[in-house]
XYZ file of C-alpha atoms in Angstrom:
576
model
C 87.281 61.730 82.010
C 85.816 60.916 85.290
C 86.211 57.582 86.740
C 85.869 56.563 90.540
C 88.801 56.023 93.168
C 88.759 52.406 92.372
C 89.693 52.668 88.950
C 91.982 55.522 89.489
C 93.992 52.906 91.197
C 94.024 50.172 88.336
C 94.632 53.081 86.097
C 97.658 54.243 87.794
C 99.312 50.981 88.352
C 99.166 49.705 84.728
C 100.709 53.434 84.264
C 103.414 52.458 86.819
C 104.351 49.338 85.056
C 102.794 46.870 87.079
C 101.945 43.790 85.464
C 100.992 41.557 89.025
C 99.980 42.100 92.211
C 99.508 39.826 95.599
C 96.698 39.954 97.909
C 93.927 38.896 99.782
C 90.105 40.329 99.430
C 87.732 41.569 102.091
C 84.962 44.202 102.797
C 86.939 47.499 102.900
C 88.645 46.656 99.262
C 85.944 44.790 97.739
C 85.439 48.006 95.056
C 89.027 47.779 94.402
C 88.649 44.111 93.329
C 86.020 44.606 91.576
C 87.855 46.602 89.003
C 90.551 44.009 89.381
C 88.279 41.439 87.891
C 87.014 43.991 85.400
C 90.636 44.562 84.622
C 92.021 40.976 84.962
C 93.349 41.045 81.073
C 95.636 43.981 81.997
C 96.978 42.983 85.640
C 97.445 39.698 87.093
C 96.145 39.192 90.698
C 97.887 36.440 92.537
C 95.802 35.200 95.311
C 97.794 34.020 98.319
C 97.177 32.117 101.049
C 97.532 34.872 103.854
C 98.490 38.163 103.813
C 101.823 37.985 105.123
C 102.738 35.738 101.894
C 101.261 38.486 99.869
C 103.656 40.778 101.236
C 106.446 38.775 101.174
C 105.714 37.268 97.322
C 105.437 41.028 96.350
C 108.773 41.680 98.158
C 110.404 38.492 96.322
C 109.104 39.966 92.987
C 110.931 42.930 93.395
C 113.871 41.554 94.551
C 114.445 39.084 91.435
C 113.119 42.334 89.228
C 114.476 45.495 90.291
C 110.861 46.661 89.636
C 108.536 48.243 92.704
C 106.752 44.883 94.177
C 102.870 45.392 94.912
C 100.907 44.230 97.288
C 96.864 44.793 98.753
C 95.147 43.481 101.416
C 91.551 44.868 103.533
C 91.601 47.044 106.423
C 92.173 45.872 110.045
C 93.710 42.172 110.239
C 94.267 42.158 106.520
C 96.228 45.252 106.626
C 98.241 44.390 109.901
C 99.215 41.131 108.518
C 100.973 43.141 105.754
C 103.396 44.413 108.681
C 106.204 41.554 108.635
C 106.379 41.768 104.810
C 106.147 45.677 104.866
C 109.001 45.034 107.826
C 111.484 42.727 105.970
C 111.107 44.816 103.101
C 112.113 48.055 105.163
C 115.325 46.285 106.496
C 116.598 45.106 102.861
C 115.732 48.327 100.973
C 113.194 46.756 99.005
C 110.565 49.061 96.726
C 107.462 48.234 97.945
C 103.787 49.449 97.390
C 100.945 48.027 99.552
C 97.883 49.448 99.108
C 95.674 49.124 102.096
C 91.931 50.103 102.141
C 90.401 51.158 105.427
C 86.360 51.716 106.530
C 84.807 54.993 105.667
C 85.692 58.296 106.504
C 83.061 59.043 108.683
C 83.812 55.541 110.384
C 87.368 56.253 111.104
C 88.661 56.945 114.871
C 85.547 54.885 116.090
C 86.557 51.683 116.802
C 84.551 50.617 113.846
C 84.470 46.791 112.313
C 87.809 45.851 111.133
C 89.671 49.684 111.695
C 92.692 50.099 111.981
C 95.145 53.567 112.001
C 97.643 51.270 109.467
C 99.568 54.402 108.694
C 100.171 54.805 112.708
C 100.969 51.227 112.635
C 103.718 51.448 109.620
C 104.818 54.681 109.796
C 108.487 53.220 111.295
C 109.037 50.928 108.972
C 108.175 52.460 105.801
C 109.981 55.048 103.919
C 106.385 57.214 103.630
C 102.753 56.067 103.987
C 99.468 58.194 102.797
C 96.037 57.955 103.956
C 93.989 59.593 100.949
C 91.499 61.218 102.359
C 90.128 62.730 98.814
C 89.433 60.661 95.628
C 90.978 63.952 93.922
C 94.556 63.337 95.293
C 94.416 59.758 94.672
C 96.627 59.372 90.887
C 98.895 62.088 92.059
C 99.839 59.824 96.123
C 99.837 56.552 93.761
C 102.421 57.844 91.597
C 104.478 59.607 94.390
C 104.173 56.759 96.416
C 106.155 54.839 93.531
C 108.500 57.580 93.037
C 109.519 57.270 96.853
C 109.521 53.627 97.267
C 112.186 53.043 93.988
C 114.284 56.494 93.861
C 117.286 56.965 96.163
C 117.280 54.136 98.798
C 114.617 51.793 97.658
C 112.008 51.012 100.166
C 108.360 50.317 101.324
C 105.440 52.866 100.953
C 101.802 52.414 102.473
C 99.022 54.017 100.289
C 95.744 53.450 103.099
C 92.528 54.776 101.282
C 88.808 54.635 102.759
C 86.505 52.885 101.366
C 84.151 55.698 100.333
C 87.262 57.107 98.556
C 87.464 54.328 96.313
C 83.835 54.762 95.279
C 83.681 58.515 94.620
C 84.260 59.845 91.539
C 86.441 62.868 90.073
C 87.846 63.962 86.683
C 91.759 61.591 85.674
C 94.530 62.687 83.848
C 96.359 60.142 82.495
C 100.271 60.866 83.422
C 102.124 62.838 80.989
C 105.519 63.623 81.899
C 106.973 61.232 84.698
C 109.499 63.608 85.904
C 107.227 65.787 87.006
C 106.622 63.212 90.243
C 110.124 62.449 90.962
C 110.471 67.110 91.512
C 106.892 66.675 93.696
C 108.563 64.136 96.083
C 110.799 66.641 97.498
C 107.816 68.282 99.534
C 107.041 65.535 101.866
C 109.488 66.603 104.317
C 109.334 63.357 106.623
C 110.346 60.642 104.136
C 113.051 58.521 105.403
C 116.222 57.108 103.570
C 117.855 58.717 100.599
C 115.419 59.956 97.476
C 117.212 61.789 95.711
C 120.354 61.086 93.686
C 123.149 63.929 92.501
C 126.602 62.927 90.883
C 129.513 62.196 93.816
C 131.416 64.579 94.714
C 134.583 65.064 93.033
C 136.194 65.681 96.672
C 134.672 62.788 98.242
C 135.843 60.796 94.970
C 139.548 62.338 95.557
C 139.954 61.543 99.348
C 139.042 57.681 98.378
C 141.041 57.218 95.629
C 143.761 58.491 97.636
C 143.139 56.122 100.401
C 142.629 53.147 98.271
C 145.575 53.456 96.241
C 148.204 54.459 99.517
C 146.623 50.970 101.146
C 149.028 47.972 101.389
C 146.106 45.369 102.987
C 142.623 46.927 101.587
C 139.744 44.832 101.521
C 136.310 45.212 100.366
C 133.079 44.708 102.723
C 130.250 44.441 100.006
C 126.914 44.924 100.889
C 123.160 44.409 99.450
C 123.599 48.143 97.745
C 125.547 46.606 95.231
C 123.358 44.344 94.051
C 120.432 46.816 94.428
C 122.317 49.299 92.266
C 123.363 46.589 89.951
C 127.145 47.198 90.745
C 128.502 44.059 90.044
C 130.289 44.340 87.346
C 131.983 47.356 88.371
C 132.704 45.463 91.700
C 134.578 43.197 89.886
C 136.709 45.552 87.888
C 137.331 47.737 90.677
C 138.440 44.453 92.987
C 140.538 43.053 90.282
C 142.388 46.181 89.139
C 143.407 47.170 92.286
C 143.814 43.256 93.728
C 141.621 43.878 96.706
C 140.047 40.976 98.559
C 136.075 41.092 98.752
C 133.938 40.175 101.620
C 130.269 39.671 101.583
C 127.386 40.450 103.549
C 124.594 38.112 103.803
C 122.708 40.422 101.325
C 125.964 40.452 99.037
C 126.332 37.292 98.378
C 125.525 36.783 94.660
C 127.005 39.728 94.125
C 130.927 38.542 93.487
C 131.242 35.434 92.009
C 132.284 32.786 94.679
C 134.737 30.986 93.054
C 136.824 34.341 92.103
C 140.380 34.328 94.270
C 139.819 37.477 95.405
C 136.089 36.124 97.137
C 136.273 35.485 101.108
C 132.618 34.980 101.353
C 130.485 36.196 103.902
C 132.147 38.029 106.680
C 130.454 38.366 110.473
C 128.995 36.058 113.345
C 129.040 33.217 110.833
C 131.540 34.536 108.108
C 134.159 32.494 106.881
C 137.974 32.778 108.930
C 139.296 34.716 105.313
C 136.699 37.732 105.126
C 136.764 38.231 109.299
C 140.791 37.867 109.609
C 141.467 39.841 106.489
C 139.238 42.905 108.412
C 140.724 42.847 111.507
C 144.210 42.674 109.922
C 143.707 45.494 107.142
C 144.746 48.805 106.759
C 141.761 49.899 104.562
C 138.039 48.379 105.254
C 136.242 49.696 101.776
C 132.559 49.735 102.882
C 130.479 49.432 99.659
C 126.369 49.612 99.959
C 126.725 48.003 103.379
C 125.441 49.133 106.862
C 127.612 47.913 109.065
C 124.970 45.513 111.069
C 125.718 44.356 114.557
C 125.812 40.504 113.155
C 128.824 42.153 110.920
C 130.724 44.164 113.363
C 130.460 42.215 116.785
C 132.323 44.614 119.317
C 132.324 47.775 117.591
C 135.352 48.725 119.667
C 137.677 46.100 118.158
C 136.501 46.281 114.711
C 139.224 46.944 112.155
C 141.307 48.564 114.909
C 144.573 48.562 112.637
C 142.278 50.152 109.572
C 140.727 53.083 107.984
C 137.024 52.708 106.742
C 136.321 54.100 103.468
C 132.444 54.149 103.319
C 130.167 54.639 100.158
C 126.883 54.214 99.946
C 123.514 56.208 98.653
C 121.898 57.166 101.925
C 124.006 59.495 103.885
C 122.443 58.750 107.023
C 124.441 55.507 107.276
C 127.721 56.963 107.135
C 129.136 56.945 110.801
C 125.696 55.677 112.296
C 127.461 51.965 113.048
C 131.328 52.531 112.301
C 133.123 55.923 112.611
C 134.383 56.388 108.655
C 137.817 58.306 107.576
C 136.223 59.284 104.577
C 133.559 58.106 102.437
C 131.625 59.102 98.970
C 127.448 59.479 99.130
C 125.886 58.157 95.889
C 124.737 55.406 93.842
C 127.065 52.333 94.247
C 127.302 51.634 90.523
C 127.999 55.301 89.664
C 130.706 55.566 92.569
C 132.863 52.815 91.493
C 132.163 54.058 87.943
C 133.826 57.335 88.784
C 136.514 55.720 91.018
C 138.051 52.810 88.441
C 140.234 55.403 86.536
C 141.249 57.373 89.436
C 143.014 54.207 91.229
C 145.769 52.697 90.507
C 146.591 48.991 89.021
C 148.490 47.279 91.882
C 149.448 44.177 92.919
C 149.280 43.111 96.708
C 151.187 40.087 96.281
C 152.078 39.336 100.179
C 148.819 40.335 101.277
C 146.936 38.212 98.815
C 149.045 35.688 99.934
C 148.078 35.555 103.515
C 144.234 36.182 102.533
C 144.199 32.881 100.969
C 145.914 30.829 103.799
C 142.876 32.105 105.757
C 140.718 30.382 102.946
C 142.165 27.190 103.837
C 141.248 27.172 107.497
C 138.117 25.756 107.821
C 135.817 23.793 110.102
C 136.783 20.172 110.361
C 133.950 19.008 112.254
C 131.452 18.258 109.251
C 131.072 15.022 108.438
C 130.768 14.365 104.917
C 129.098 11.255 105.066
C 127.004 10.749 107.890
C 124.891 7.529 108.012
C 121.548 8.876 109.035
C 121.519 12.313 107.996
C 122.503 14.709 105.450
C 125.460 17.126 105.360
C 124.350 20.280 104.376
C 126.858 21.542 103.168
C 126.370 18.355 100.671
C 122.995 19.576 99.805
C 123.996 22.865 98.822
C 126.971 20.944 96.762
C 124.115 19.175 95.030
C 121.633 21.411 94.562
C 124.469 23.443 92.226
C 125.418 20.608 90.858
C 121.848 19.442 88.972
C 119.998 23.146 89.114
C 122.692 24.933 87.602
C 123.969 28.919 88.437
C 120.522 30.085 87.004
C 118.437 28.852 89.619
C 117.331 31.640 91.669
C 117.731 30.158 95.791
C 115.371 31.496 98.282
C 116.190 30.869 101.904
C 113.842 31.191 105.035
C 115.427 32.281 108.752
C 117.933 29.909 110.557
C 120.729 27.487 110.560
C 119.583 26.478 106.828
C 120.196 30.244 105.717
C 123.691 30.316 107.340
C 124.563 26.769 105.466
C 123.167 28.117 102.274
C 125.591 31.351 102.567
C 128.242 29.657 103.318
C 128.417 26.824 100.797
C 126.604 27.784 98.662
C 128.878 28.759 95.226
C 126.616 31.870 93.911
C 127.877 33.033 90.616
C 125.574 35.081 89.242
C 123.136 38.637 90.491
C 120.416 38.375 91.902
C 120.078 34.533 92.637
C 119.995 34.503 96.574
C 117.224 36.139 98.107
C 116.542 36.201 101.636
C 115.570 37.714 104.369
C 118.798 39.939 106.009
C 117.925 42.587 108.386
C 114.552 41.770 110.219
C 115.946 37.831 110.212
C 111.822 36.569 109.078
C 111.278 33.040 109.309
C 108.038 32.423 106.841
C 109.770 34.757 104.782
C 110.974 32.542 102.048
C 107.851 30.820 100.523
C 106.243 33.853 99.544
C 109.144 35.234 98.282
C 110.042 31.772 95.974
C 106.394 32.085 94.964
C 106.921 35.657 93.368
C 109.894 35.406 91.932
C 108.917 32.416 89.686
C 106.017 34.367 88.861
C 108.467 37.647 88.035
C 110.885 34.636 86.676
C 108.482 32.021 84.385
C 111.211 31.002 82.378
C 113.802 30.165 85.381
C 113.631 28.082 88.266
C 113.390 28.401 92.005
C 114.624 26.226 94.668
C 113.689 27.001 98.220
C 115.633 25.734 101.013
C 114.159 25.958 104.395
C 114.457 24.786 107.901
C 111.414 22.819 109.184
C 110.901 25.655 111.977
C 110.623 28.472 109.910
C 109.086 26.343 107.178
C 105.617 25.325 109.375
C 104.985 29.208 109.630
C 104.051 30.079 106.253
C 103.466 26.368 104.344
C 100.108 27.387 103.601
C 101.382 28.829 100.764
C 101.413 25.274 98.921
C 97.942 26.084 98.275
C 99.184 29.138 96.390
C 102.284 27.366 94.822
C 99.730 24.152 93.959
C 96.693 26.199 92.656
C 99.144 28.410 90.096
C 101.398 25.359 88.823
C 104.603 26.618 90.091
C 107.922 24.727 89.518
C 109.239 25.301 92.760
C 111.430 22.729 94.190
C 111.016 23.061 98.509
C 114.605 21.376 100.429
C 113.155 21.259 103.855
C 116.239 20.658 106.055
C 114.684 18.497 108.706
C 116.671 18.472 111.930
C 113.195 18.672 114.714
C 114.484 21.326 115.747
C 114.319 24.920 115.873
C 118.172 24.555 114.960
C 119.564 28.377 115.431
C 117.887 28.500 118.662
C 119.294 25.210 120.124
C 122.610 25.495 119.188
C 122.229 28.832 121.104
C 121.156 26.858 123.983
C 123.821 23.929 123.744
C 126.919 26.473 123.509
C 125.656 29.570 126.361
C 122.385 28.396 128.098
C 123.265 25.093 129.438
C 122.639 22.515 127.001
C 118.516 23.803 128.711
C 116.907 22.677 125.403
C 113.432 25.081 125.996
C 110.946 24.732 123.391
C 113.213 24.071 120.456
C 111.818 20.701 119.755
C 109.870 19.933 117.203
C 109.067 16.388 116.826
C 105.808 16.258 116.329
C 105.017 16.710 112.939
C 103.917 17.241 110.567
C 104.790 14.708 107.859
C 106.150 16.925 104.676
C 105.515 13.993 102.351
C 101.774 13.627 103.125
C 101.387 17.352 103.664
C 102.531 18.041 100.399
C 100.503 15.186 99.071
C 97.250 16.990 100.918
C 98.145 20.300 98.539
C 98.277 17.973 95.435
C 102.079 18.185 95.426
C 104.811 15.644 95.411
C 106.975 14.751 98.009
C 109.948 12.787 99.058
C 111.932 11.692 101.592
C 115.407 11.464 101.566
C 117.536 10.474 105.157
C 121.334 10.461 103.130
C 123.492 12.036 100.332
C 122.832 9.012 97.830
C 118.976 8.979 98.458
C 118.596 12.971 98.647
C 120.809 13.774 95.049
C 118.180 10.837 93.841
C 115.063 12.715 94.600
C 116.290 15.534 94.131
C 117.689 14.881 90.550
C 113.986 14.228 90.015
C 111.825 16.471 91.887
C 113.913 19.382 89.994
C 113.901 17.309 86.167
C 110.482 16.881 86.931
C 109.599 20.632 86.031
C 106.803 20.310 88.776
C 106.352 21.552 92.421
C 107.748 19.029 94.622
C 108.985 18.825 98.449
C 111.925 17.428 99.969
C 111.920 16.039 103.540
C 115.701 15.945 104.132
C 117.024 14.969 107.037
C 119.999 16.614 108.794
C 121.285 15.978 112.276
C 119.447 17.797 114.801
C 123.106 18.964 116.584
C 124.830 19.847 113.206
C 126.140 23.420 114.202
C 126.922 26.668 111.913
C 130.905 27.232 112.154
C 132.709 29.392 112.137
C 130.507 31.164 114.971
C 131.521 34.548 116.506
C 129.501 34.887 119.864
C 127.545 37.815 120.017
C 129.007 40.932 120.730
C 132.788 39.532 120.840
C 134.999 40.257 118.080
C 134.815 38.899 114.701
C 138.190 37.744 115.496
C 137.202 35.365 118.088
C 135.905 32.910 116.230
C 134.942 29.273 117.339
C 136.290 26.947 114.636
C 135.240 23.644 116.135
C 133.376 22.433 119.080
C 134.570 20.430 122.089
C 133.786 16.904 123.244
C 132.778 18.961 126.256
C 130.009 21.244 123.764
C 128.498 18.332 121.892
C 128.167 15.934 124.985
């Protein structure tokens, strides 16, 4: 049959799966809504309140799914404001489509009205973009582009298609065999990241088996491949049969349940004293779907200087990129540790377990737990367990509220912590809650943020008020752009530059303004209250909680010093 570009692209989607997508209308994709609106009983279009929450929404879809995230906006300022989304998703291995629409063919490399050369733009922070240039390779890019963004190392893909090329017409074949996409992926020679998966290999399996089981202080260093391979369960069996400690990345963190003995938490500039000591004092570091970031490592040079690193993850390209390895395995994380759990041995590492969990009982002493004026964070996270419960998915934005979150926080469950990890994007949060309780109906969402990163993307309450989303919004108030400051306090000076933010505006009536409810809560007693209420409620709701404005993250590992050096506790000198 012959159909035009526009529906070629509703046609292939509901193919692919997809069931929503985010965006934002204008004049270079107005065919392609069209067909939306024709279509609206087959996809569901959620209409944000900027581009960038599009982007993001679509990437917190995928996250809480596993599924490929989608995402559309028009050409020029719609598409670049796709960039930071497109961007965080790149960082966290995320599969992403956004489908861009540019002027005409004849228009392009003119300067025209709204152009824009989005696939120069992307092309380093995607893991492939296409400009379709002809209506008659449009199904067969679509369906690649899908192929690419979820096989391998998941990732972002930019489909950019004229506008003419959405009007013309040509004959469509519905898909027949999906595996003949995944073999036509190998051709595009300049696709970056892992695509394509084979079994380990059995001599790669043998070397780390061999180093795991002649280790007398392993430890694991878990990363977001584990949860993006849906490893966790064979995490767990691999960590308890050979008694190995685990330490988390930020990304990792709901992927070993907190509360285990064998959990350290997060390990880096702001892990805890267990995960960082029990590195730096091990004989094996087992790397698993981790990258070995610079907010992990510190000072490369020191890193695990009495250890071995044992890396495995699916894209080979990260295996001595950060951290020189003495062996590794390249492959899926969940088939890895598959293969590996009857090749190791069932141990005990009594002494060295021992010692891991003195570690756990050093911790910071300088939080107060009751403060009169403000809230404990640390308390909120407490509390927020307490009455949501371990189903509640927990979206973060950028800053001193994420580091609380990760390191109070008791996760015990997959895929309930999303946030933003490598790119670090404040605004990232609210668009992300917004799509995964869309992905999620039947679950809830609560979204902590820090009033900094909060103002940057709050239009979104239009989006979370206009759909009737239950999302519950913990705004931890300090009036401050907290990360930043404490930045300034401990190395520039106590200089507080442009960190301030006391002037507005009110959450209560701003939430009020979107037809949402607010409260205000300035303790522990008055913040479990509202919060107890805003959640029971089942209804959007935000909470203006106040936290000290000079509460710090500790531990804190300066940059680029080893995670070893650790400040525990401040001074009188530092918080003078």
């Amino acid at each position: 049959m012959k159909i035009t570009g526009s529906q070629i692209v509703i046609e292939c989607l509901v193919e692919q799966g997809v069931d929503t997508v985010f965006g934002y209308p204008g004049g270079a994709i107005l065919n392609i809504y069209d067909e939306l609106y024709k279509n609206e009983n087959r996809i569901r279009h959620i209409l944000t309140a900027h581009e960038q929450g599009a982007s993001h929404a679509a990437d917190g879809y995928a996250r809480a799914t596993g599924k490929v995230g989608v995402c559309m906006a028009t050409s020029g300022p719609g598409a670049t404001n796709l960039v930071t989304g497109i961007a965080t998703a790149y960082m966290d291995s995320v599969p992403l489509v956004a489908i861009t629409c540019n002027v005409g063919k004849s228009l392009l490399g003119k300067d025209s009205f709204q152009e824009i050369d989005i696939t120069g733009v992307t092309m380093p922070i995607t893991k492939h973009n296409f400009i379709v240039m002809d209506v008659k390779d449009l199904a067969q890019t679509i369906r690649e582009a899908f192929a690419i963004a979820r096989s391998g190392r998941p990732g972002p893909v930019l489909i950019d298609i004229p506008k003419d090329v959405t009007a013309a017409v040509t004959e469509f074949e519905p898909l027949k065999n999906p595996s003949d996409v995944d073999m036509l992926i190998s051709r595009h020679k300049n696709i970056k990241r892992a695509v394509t998966l084979s079994e380990p290999d059995e001599g790669q399996l043998k070397m780390a088996a061999e180093l795991i089981n002649g280790a007398k202080r392993p430890v694991i260093y878990a990363g977001g491949g584990v949860k993006i391979s849906g490893a966790e369960k064979e995490l767990l069996a691999f960590a308890e049969k050979a008694d190995i400690p685990v330490s988390e990345s930020l990304m990792a963190r709901d992927c070993f349940p907190s509360l285990h003995p064998l959990c350290t938490w997060m390990v880096g500039m702001h892990g805890t004293k267990a995960s960082n000591m029990a590195i730096t004092e091990s004989d094996l570091v087992i790397a698993i779907g981790a990258r070995f970031s610079d907010r992990v490592y510190g000072d490369s040079s020191k890193f695990a200087q009495h250890a071995k690193v044992l890396h495995i993850d699916i894209d080979p390209a990260e295996i001595n990129k950060n951290i020189s390895t003495d062996g590794c395995v390249v492959g899926d994380v969940k088939q890895v540790l598959a293969a590996l759990l009857p090749m190791i041995n069932a141990v005990k590492h009594d002494e060295w377990i021992s010692q891991v969990q003195e570690w756990k009982k050093e911790y910071p002493s300088c939080y107060d737990k009751n403060p009169k004026d403000s809230i404990n964070p640390k308390f909120i996270c407490e509390c927020i367990n307490r009455i949501a419960g371990e189903d509640t998915f927990i979206t973060t934005e950028v800053g001193q509220h994420q580091m609380w979150t990760a390191q109070f926080y008791p996760f015990s469950k997959p895929r309930t912590f999303i946030t933003s990890g490598g790119l670090g994007t404040m605004g990232y949060g609210t668009g992300a809650a917004i799509g995964i309780q869309l992905a999620k109906p039947e679950r809830r969402v609560v979204h902590i943020a820090g009033d900094g990163s909060f103002r940057m993307n709050c239009n979104e309450l239009a989006t979370i008020s206009h759909y009737n989303l239950p999302i519950v919004i913990v705004v931890e108030n300090n009036n401050a752009l907290g990360n930043v400051r404490m930045w300034q306090r401990l190395f520039y000076g106590k200089r507080f530059s442009q960190t301030t933010l006391d002037f507005g505006p009110d959450w209560v009536k701003l939430a009020d303004a979107y037809g949402i409810k607010g409260y205000r809560a300035t303790n522990a007693k008055e913040f479990e209250k509202v919060f107890a209420e805003a959640f029971k409620s089942g209804k959007a709701a935000i909470i203006d909680a106040r936290v000290d404005k000079d509460e710090m993250v500790l531990p804190m590992v300066p940059g680029g010093k080893p995670i070893y050096n650790m400040i525990m506790e401040l001074s009188k000198e530092m918080m003078d």
